[in-house]
PDB file of C-alpha atoms in Angstrom:
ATOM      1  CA  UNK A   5     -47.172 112.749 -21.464  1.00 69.00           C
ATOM      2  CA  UNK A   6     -43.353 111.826 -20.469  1.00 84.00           C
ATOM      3  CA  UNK A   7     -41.052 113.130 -23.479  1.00 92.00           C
ATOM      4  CA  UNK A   8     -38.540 110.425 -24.467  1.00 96.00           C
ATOM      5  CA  UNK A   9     -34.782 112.184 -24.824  1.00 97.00           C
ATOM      6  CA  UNK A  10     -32.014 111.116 -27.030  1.00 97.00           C
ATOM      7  CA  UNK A  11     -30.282 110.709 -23.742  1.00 97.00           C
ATOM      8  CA  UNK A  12     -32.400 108.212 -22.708  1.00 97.00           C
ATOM      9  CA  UNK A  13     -32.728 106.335 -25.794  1.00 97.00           C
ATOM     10  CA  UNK A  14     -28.836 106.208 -25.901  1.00 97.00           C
ATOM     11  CA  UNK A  15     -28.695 104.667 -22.577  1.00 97.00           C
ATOM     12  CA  UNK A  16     -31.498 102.166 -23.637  1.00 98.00           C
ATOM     13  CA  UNK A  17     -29.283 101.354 -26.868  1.00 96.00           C
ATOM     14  CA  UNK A  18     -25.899 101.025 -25.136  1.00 97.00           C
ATOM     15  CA  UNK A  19     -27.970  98.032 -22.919  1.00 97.00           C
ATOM     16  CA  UNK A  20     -29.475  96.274 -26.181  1.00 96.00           C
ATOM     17  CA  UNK A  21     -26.078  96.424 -27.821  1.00 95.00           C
ATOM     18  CA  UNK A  22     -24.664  94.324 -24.573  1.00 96.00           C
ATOM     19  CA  UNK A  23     -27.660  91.498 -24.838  1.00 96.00           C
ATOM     20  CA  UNK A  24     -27.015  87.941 -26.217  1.00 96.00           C
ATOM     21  CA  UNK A  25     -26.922  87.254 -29.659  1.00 97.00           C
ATOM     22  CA  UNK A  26     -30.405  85.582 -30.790  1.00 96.00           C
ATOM     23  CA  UNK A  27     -31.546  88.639 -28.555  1.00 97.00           C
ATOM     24  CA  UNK A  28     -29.900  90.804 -31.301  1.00 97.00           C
ATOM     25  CA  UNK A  29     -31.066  89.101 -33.869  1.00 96.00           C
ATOM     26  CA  UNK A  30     -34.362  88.837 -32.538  1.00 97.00           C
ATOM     27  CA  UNK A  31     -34.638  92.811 -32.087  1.00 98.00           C
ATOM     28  CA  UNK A  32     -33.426  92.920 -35.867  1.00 96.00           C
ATOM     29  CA  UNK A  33     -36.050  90.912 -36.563  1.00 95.00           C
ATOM     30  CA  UNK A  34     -38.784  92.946 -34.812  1.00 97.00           C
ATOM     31  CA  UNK A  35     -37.754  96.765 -35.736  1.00 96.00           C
ATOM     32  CA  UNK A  36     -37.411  96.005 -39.412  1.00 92.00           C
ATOM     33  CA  UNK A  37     -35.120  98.747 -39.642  1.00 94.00           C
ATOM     34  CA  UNK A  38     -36.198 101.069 -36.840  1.00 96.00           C
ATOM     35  CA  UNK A  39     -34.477 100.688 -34.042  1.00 96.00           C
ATOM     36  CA  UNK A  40     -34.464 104.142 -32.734  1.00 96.00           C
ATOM     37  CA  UNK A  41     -38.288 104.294 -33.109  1.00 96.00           C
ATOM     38  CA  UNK A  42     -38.882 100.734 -31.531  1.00 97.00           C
ATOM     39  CA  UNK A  43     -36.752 101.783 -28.382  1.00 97.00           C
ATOM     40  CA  UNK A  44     -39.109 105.010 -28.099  1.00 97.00           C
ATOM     41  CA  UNK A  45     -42.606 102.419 -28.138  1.00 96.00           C
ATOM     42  CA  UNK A  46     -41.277 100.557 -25.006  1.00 97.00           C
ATOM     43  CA  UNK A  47     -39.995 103.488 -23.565  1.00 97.00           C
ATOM     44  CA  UNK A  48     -43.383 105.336 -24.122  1.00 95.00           C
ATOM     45  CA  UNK A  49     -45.300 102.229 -22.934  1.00 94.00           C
ATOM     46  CA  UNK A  50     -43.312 102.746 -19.333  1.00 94.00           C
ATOM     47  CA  UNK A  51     -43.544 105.918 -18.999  1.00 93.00           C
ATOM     48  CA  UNK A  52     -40.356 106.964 -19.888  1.00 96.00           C
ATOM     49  CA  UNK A  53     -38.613 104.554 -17.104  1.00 97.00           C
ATOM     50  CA  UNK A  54     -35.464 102.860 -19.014  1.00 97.00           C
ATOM     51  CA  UNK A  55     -34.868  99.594 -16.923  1.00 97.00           C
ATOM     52  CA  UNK A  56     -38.617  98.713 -17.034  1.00 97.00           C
ATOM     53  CA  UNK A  57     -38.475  99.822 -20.852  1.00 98.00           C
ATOM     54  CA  UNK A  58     -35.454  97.596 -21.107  1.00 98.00           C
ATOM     55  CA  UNK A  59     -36.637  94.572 -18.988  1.00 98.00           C
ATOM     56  CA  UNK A  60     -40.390  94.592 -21.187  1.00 98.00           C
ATOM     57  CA  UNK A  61     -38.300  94.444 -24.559  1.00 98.00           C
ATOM     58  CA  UNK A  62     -36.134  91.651 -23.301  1.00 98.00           C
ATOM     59  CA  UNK A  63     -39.196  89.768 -22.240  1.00 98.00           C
ATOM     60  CA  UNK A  64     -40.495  90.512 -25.656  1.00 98.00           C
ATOM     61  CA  UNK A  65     -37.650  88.961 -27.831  1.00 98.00           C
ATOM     62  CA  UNK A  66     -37.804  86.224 -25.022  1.00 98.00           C
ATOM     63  CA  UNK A  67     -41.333  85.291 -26.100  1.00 98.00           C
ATOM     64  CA  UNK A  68     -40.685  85.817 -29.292  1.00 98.00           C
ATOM     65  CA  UNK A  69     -37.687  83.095 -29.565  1.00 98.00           C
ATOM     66  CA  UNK A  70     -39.847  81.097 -27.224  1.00 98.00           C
ATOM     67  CA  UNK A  71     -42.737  80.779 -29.506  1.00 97.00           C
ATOM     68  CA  UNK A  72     -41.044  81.408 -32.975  1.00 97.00           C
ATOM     69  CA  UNK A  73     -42.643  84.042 -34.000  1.00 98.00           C
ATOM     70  CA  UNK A  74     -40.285  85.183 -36.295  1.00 97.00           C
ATOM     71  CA  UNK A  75     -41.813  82.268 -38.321  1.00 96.00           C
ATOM     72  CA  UNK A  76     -45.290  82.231 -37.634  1.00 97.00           C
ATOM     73  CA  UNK A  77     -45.751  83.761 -41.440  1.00 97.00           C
ATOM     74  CA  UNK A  78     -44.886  80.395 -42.625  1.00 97.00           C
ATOM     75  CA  UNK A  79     -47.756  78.605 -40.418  1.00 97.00           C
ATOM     76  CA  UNK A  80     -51.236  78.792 -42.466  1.00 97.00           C
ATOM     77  CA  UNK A  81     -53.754  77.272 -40.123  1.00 96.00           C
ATOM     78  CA  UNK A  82     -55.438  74.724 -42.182  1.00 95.00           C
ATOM     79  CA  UNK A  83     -58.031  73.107 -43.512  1.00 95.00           C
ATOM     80  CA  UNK A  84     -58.991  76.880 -45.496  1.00 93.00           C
ATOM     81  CA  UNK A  85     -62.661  76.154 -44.262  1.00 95.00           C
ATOM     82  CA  UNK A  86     -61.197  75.928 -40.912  1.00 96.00           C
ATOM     83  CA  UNK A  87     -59.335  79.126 -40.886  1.00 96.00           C
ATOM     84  CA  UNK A  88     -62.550  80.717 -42.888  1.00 95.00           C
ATOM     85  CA  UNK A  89     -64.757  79.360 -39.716  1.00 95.00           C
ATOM     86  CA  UNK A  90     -61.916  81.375 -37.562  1.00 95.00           C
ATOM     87  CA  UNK A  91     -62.058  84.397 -39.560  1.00 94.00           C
ATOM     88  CA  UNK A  92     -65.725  84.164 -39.419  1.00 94.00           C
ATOM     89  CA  UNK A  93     -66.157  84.633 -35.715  1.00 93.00           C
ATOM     90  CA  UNK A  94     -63.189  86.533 -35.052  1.00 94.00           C
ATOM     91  CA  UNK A  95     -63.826  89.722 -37.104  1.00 95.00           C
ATOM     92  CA  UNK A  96     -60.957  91.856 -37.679  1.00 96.00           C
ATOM     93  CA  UNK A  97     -59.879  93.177 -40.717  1.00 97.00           C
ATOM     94  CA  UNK A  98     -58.460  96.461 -42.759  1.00 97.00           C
ATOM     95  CA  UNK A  99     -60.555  98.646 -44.478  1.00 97.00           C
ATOM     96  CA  UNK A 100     -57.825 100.696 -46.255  1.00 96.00           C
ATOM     97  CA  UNK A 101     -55.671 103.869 -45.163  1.00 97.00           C
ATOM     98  CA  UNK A 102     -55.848 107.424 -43.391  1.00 98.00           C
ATOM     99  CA  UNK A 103     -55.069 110.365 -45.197  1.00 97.00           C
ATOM    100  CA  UNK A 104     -51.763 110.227 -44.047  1.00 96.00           C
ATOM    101  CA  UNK A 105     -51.310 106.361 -44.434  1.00 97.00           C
ATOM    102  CA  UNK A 106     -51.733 104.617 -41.313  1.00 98.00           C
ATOM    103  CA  UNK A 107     -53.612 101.280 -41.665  1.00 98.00           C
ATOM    104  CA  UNK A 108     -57.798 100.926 -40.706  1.00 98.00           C
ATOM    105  CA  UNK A 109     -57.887  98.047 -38.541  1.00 97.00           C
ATOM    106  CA  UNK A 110     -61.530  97.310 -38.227  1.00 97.00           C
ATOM    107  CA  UNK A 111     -62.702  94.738 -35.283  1.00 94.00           C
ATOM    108  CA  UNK A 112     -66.119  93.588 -35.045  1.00 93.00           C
ATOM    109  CA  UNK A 113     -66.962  93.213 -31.001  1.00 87.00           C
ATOM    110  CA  UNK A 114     -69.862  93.344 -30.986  1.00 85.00           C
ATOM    111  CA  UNK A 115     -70.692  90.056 -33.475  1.00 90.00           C
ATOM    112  CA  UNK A 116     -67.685  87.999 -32.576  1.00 90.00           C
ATOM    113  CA  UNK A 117     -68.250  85.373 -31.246  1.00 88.00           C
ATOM    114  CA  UNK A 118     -64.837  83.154 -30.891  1.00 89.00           C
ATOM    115  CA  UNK A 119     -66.892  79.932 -30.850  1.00 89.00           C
ATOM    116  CA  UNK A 120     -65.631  78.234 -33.682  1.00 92.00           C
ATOM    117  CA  UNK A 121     -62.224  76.801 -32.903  1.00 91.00           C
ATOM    118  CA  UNK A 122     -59.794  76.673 -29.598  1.00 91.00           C
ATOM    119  CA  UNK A 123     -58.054  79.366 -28.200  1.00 91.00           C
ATOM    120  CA  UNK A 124     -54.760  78.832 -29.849  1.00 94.00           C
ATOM    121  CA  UNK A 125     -56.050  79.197 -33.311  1.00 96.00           C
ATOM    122  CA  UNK A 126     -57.733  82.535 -32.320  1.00 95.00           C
ATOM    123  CA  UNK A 127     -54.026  83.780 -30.682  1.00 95.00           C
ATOM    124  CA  UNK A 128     -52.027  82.226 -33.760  1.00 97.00           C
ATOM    125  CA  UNK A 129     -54.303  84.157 -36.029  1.00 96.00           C
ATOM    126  CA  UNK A 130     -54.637  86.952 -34.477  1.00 96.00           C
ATOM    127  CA  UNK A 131     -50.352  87.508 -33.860  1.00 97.00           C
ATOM    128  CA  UNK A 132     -50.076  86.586 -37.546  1.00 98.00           C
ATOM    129  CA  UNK A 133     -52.476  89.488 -38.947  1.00 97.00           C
ATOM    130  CA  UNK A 134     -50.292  91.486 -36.138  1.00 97.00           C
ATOM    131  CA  UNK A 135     -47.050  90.746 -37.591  1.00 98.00           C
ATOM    132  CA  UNK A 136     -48.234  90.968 -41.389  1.00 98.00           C
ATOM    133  CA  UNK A 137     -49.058  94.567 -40.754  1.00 97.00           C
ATOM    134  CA  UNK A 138     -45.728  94.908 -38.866  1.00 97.00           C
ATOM    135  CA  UNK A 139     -43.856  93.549 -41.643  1.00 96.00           C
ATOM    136  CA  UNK A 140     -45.521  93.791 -45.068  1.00 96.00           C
ATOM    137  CA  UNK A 141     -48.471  96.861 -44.833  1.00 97.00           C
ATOM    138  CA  UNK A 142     -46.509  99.268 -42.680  1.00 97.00           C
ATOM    139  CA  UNK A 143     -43.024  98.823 -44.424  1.00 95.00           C
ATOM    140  CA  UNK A 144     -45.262  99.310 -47.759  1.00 95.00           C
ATOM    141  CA  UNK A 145     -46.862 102.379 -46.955  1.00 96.00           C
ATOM    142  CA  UNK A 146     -43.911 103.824 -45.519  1.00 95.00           C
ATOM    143  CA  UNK A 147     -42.330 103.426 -49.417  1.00 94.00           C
ATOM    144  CA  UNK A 148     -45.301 104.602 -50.881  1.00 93.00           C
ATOM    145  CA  UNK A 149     -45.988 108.004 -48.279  1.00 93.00           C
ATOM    146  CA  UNK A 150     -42.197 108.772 -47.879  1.00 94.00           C
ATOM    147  CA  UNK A 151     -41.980 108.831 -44.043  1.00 94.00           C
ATOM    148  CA  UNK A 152     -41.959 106.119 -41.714  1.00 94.00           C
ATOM    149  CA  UNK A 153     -45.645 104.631 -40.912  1.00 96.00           C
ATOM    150  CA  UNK A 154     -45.701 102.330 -37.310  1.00 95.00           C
ATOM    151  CA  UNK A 155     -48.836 102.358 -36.127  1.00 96.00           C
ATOM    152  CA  UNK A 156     -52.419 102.209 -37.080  1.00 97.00           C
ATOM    153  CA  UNK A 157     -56.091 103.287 -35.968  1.00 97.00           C
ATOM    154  CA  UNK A 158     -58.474 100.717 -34.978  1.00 96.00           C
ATOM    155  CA  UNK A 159     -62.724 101.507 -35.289  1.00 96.00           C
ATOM    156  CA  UNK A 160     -64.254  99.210 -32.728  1.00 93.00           C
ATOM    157  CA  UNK A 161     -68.129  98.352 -34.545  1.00 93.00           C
ATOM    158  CA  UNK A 162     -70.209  97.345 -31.425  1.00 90.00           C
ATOM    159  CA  UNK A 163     -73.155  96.330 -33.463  1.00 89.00           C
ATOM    160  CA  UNK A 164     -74.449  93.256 -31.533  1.00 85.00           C
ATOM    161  CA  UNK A 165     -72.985  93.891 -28.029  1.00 75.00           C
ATOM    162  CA  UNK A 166     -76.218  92.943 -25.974  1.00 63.00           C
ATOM    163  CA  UNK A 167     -76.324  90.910 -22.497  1.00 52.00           C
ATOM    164  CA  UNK A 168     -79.958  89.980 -23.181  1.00 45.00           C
ATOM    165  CA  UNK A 169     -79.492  86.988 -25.524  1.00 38.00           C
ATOM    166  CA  UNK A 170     -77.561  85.381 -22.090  1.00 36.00           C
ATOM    167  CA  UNK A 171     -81.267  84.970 -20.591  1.00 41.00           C
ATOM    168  CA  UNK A 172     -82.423  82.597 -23.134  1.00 37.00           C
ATOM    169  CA  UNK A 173     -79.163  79.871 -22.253  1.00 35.00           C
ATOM    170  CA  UNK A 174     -79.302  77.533 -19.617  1.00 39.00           C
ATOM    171  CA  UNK A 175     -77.055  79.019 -17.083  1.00 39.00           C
ATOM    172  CA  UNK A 176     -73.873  76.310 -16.804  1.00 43.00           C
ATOM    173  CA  UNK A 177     -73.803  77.091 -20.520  1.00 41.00           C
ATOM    174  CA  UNK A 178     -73.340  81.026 -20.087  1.00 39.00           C
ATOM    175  CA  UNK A 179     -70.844  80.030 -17.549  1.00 44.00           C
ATOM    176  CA  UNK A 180     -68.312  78.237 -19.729  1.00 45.00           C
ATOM    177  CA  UNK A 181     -69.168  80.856 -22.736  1.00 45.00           C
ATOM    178  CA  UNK A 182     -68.211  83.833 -20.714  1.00 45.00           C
ATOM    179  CA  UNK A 183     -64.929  81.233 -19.037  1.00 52.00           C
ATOM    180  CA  UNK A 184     -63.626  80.595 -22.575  1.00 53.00           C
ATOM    181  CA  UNK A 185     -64.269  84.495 -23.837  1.00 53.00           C
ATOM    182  CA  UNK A 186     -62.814  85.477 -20.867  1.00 60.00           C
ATOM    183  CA  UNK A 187     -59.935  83.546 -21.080  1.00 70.00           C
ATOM    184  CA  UNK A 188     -58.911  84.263 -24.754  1.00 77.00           C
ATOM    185  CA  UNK A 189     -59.339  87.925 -24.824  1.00 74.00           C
ATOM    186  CA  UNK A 190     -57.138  88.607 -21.961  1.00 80.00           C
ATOM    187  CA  UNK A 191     -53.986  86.212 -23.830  1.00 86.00           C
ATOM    188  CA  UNK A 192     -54.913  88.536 -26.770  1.00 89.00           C
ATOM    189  CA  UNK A 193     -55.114  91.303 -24.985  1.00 86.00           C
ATOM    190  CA  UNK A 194     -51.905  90.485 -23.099  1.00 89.00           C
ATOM    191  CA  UNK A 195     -49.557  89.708 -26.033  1.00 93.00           C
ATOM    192  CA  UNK A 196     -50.520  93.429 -27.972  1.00 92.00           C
ATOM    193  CA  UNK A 197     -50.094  95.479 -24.455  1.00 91.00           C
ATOM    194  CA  UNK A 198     -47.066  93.206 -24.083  1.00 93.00           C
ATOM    195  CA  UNK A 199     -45.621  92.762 -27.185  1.00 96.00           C
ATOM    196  CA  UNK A 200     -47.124  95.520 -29.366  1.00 96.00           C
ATOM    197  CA  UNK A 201     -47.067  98.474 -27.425  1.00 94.00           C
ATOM    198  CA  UNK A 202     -47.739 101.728 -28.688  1.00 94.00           C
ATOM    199  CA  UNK A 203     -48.789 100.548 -32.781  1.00 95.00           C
ATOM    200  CA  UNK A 204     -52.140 101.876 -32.344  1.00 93.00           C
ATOM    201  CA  UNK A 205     -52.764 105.614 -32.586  1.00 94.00           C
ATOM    202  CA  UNK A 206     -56.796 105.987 -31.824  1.00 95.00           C
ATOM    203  CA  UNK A 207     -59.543 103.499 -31.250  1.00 93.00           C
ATOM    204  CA  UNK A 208     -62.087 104.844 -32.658  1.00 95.00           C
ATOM    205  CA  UNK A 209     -65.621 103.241 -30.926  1.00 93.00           C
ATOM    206  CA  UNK A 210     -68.818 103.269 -33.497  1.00 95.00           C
ATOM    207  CA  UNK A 211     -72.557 101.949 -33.145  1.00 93.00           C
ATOM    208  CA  UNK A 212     -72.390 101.774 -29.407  1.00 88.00           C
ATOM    209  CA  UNK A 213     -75.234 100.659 -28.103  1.00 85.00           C
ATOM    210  CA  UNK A 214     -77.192 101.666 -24.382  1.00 79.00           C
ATOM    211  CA  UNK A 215     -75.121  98.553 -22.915  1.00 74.00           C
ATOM    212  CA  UNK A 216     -71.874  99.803 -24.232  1.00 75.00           C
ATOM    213  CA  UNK A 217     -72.062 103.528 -23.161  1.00 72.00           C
ATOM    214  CA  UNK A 218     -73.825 102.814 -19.795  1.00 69.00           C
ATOM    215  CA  UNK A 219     -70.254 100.394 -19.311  1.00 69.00           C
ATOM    216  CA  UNK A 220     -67.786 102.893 -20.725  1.00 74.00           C
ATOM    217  CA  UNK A 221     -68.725 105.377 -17.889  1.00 75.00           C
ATOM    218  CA  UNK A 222     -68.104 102.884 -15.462  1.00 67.00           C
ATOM    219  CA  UNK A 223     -64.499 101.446 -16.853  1.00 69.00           C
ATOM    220  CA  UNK A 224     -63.217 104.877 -18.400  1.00 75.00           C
ATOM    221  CA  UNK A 225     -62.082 106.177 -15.096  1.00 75.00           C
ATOM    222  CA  UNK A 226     -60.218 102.956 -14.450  1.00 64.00           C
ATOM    223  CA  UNK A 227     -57.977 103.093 -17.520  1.00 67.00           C
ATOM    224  CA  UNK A 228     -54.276 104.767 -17.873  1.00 68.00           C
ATOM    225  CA  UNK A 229     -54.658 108.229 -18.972  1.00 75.00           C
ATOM    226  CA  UNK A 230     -52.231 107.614 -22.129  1.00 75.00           C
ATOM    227  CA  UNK A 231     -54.723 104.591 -23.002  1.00 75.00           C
ATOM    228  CA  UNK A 232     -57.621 106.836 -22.161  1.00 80.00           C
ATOM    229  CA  UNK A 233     -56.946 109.358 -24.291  1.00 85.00           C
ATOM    230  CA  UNK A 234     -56.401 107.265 -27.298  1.00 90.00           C
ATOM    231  CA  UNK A 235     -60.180 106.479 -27.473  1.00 90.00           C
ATOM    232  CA  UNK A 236     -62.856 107.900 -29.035  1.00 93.00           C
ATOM    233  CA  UNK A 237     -66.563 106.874 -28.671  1.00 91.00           C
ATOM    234  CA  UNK A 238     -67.677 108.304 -31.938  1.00 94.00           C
ATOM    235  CA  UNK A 239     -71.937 109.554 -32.754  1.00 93.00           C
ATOM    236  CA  UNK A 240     -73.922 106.597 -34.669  1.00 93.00           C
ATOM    237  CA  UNK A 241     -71.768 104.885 -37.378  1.00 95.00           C
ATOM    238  CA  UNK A 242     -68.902 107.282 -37.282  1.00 96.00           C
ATOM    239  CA  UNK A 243     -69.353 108.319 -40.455  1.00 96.00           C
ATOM    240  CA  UNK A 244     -69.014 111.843 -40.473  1.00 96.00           C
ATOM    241  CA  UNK A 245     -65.752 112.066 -37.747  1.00 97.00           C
ATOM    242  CA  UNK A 246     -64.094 109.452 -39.494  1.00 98.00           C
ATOM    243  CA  UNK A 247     -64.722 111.354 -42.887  1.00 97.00           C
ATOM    244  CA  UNK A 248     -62.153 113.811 -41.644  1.00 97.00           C
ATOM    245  CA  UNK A 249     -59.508 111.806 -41.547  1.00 98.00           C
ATOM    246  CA  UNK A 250     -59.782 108.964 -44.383  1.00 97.00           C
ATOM    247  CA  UNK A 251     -61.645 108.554 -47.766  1.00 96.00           C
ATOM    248  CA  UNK A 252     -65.174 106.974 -47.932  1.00 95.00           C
ATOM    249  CA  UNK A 253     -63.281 104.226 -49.972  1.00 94.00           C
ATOM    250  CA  UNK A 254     -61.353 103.403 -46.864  1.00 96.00           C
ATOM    251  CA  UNK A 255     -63.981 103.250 -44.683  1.00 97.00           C
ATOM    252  CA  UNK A 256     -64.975 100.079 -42.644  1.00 97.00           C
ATOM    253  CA  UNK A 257     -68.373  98.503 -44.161  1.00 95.00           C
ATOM    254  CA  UNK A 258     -70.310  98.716 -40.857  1.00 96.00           C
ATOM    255  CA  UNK A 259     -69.531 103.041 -41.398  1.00 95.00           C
ATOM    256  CA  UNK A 260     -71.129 103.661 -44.715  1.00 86.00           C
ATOM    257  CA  UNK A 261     -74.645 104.581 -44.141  1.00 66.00           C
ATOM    258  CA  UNK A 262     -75.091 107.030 -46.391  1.00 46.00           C
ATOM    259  CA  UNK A 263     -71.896 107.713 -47.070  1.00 41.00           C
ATOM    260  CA  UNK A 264     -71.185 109.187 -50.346  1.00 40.00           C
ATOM    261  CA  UNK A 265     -68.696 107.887 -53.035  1.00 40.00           C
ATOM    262  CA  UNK A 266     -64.987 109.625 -53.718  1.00 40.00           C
ATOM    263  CA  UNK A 267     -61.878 108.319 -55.448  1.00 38.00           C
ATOM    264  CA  UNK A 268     -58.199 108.047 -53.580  1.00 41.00           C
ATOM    265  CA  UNK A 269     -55.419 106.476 -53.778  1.00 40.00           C
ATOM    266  CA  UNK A 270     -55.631 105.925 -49.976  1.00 38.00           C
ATOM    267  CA  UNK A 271     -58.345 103.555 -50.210  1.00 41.00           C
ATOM    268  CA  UNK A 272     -57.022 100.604 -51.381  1.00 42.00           C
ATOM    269  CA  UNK A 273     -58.341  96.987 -49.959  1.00 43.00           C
ATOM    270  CA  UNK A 274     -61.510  98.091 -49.697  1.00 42.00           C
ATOM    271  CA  UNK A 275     -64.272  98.390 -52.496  1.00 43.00           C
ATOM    272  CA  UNK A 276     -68.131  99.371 -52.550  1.00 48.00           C
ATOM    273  CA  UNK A 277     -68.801  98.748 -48.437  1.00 60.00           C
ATOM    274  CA  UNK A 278     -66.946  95.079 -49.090  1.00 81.00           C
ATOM    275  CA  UNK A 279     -67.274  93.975 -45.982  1.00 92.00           C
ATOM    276  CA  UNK A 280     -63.814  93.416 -44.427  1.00 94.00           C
ATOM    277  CA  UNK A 281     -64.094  90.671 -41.591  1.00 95.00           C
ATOM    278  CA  UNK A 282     -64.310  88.345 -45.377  1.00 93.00           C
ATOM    279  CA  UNK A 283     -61.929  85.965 -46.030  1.00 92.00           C
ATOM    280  CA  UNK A 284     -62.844  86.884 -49.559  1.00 92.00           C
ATOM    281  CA  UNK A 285     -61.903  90.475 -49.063  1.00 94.00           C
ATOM    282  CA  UNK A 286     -58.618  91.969 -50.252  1.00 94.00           C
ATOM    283  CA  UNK A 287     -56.435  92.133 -47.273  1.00 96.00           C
ATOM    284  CA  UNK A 288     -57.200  89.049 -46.175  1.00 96.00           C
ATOM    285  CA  UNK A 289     -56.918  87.253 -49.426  1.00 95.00           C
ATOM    286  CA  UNK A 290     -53.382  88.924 -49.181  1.00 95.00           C
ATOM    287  CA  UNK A 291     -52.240  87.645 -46.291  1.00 96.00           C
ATOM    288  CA  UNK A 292     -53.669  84.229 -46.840  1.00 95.00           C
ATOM    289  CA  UNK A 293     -51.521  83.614 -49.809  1.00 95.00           C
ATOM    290  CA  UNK A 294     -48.624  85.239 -48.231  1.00 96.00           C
ATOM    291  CA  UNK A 295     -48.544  82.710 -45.237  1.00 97.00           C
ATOM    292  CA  UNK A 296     -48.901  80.005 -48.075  1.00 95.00           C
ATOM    293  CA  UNK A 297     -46.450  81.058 -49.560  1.00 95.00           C
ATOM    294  CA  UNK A 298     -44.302  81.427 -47.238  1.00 95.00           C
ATOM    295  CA  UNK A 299     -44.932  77.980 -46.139  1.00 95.00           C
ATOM    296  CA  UNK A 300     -43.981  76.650 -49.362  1.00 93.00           C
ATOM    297  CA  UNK A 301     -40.876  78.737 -49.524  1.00 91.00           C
ATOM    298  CA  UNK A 302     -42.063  80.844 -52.226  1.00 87.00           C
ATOM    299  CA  UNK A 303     -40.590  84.426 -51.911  1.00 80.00           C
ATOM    300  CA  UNK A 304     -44.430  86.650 -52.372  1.00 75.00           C
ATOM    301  CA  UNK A 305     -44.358  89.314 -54.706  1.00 70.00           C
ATOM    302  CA  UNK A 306     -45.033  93.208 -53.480  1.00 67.00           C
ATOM    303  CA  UNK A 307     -48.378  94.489 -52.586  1.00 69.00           C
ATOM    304  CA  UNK A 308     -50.173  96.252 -55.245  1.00 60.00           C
ATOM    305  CA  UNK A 309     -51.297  99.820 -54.820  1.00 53.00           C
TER     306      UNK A 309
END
């Protein structure tokens, strides 16, 4: 693993402090604060190499002017049933906090099924649960924990990944499903290895079925070593490895088999197995009327711990 010097983060500051102004304010915009540690994410994500650091950040505040993201907060995607049918088949969610207060992002792959509304509503929903956690979860547990908290872990449920429902569609039809998945998880994927490097400590992969590991064997070799290291194809539900590192509160609902019941103060958003793909549940609920009211110009009031 390359180790990032303070020489080389000078350098890298000494060429963002000669970019253009809406650059500046862009980069304000994205390291709430941080600068030093957001240099050291695109550094990490190349390796260490400064002008390919440099030249992925710039392209980052590039897309991020071009696309106004620094807004996107203040874009709810409407009708609500709408956005519910989005949430509905794109299931990601967070389940509550480590032990030493990084966000659980949970993600459903298995059961999503990204059928219920064009691609852009998946990407605009997706970048605006990405930049709530940039700007309103991580900021607030870094408050509440005392030290600066920028990433996250992510548990991967594969409940439901199986290629033998395909046999039962008419073929054309299985073509243009698999076009249109295809399509939309590379943008996604694209933008967060793009645009979001380095904010995710572990994956953490649960309830993998035969399909899943017989596939992992195959595409584990082909991954970067940083990125292959990072993931973890955990026994069953993941229960008892993911006990070791967060509170049964904070676990994802598709972990809790038999899990038993314990109080923390890390475990907030998440209550009894609530299942946290929900619309209904209390991170999303959150960041639903944040976007509104941010859209209405209302300034939202602090999370509640």
């Amino acid at each position: 693993m390359v180790v990032i010097t303070q020489d080389m983060i000078k350098q890298f500051q000494t060429l963002m402090d000669a970019a253009d102004e809406p650059i500046k304010i862009t980069f304000e915009n994205l390291h709430q604060g941080y600068p030093t540690e957001t240099v050291i994410r695109f550094l990490k994500a190349r390796d260490g190499n400064i002008s390919k650091a440099h030249n992925m950040l710039i392209d980052c505040l590039n897309w991020r002017i071009e696309n106004k993201i620094d807004k996107i907060l203040s874009k709810p995607i409407v009708p609500a049933e709408f956005y519910r049918s989005v949430r509905d088949s794109h299931l990601l969610g967070m389940s509550g906090y480590t032990k030493d207060g990084r966000p659980v992002i949970a993600v459903g792959v298995g059961l999503s099924s990204y059928d219920k509304a064009s691609i852009q509503y998946y990407v605009q929903s997706h970048i605006q649960i990405n930049e709530y956690i940039d700007r309103v979860i991580l900021p607030s547990a870094t408050k509440e924990f005392e030290r600066h908290i920028s990433t996250c872990v992510k548990v991967l449920d594969m409940t439901g990944l199986k290629l033998s429902h395909l046999n039962q569609i008419k073929v054309p039809s299985v073509i243009l499903i698999l076009e249109h998945l295809n399509k939309l998880l590379t943008v996604i994927s694209n933008i967060d290895d793009l645009n979001y490097p380095e904010k995710t400590d572990t994956y953490y992969i649960v309830n993998a079925p035969f399909v899943f590991s017989a596939c992992w064997k195959v595409v584990k070799p082909l991954l970067q070593e940083r990125t292959r290291k990072r993931v973890q194809v955990l026994s069953g539900c993941g229960k008892d490895d993911l006990l070791k590192i967060m509170d049964c509160e904070s676990l994802p609902h598709f972990c809790t088999k038999q899990a038993s019941g314990s109080s923390s103060r890390y475990a907030r958003n998440s209550t009894d197995g609530e299942c946290c793909f929900s619309l209904d549940h209390g991170f999303h609920r959150q960041l639903y009327n944040y976007i509104n009211q941010q859209a209405a110009g209302i300034e939202p009031q602090p999370l509640s711990n």
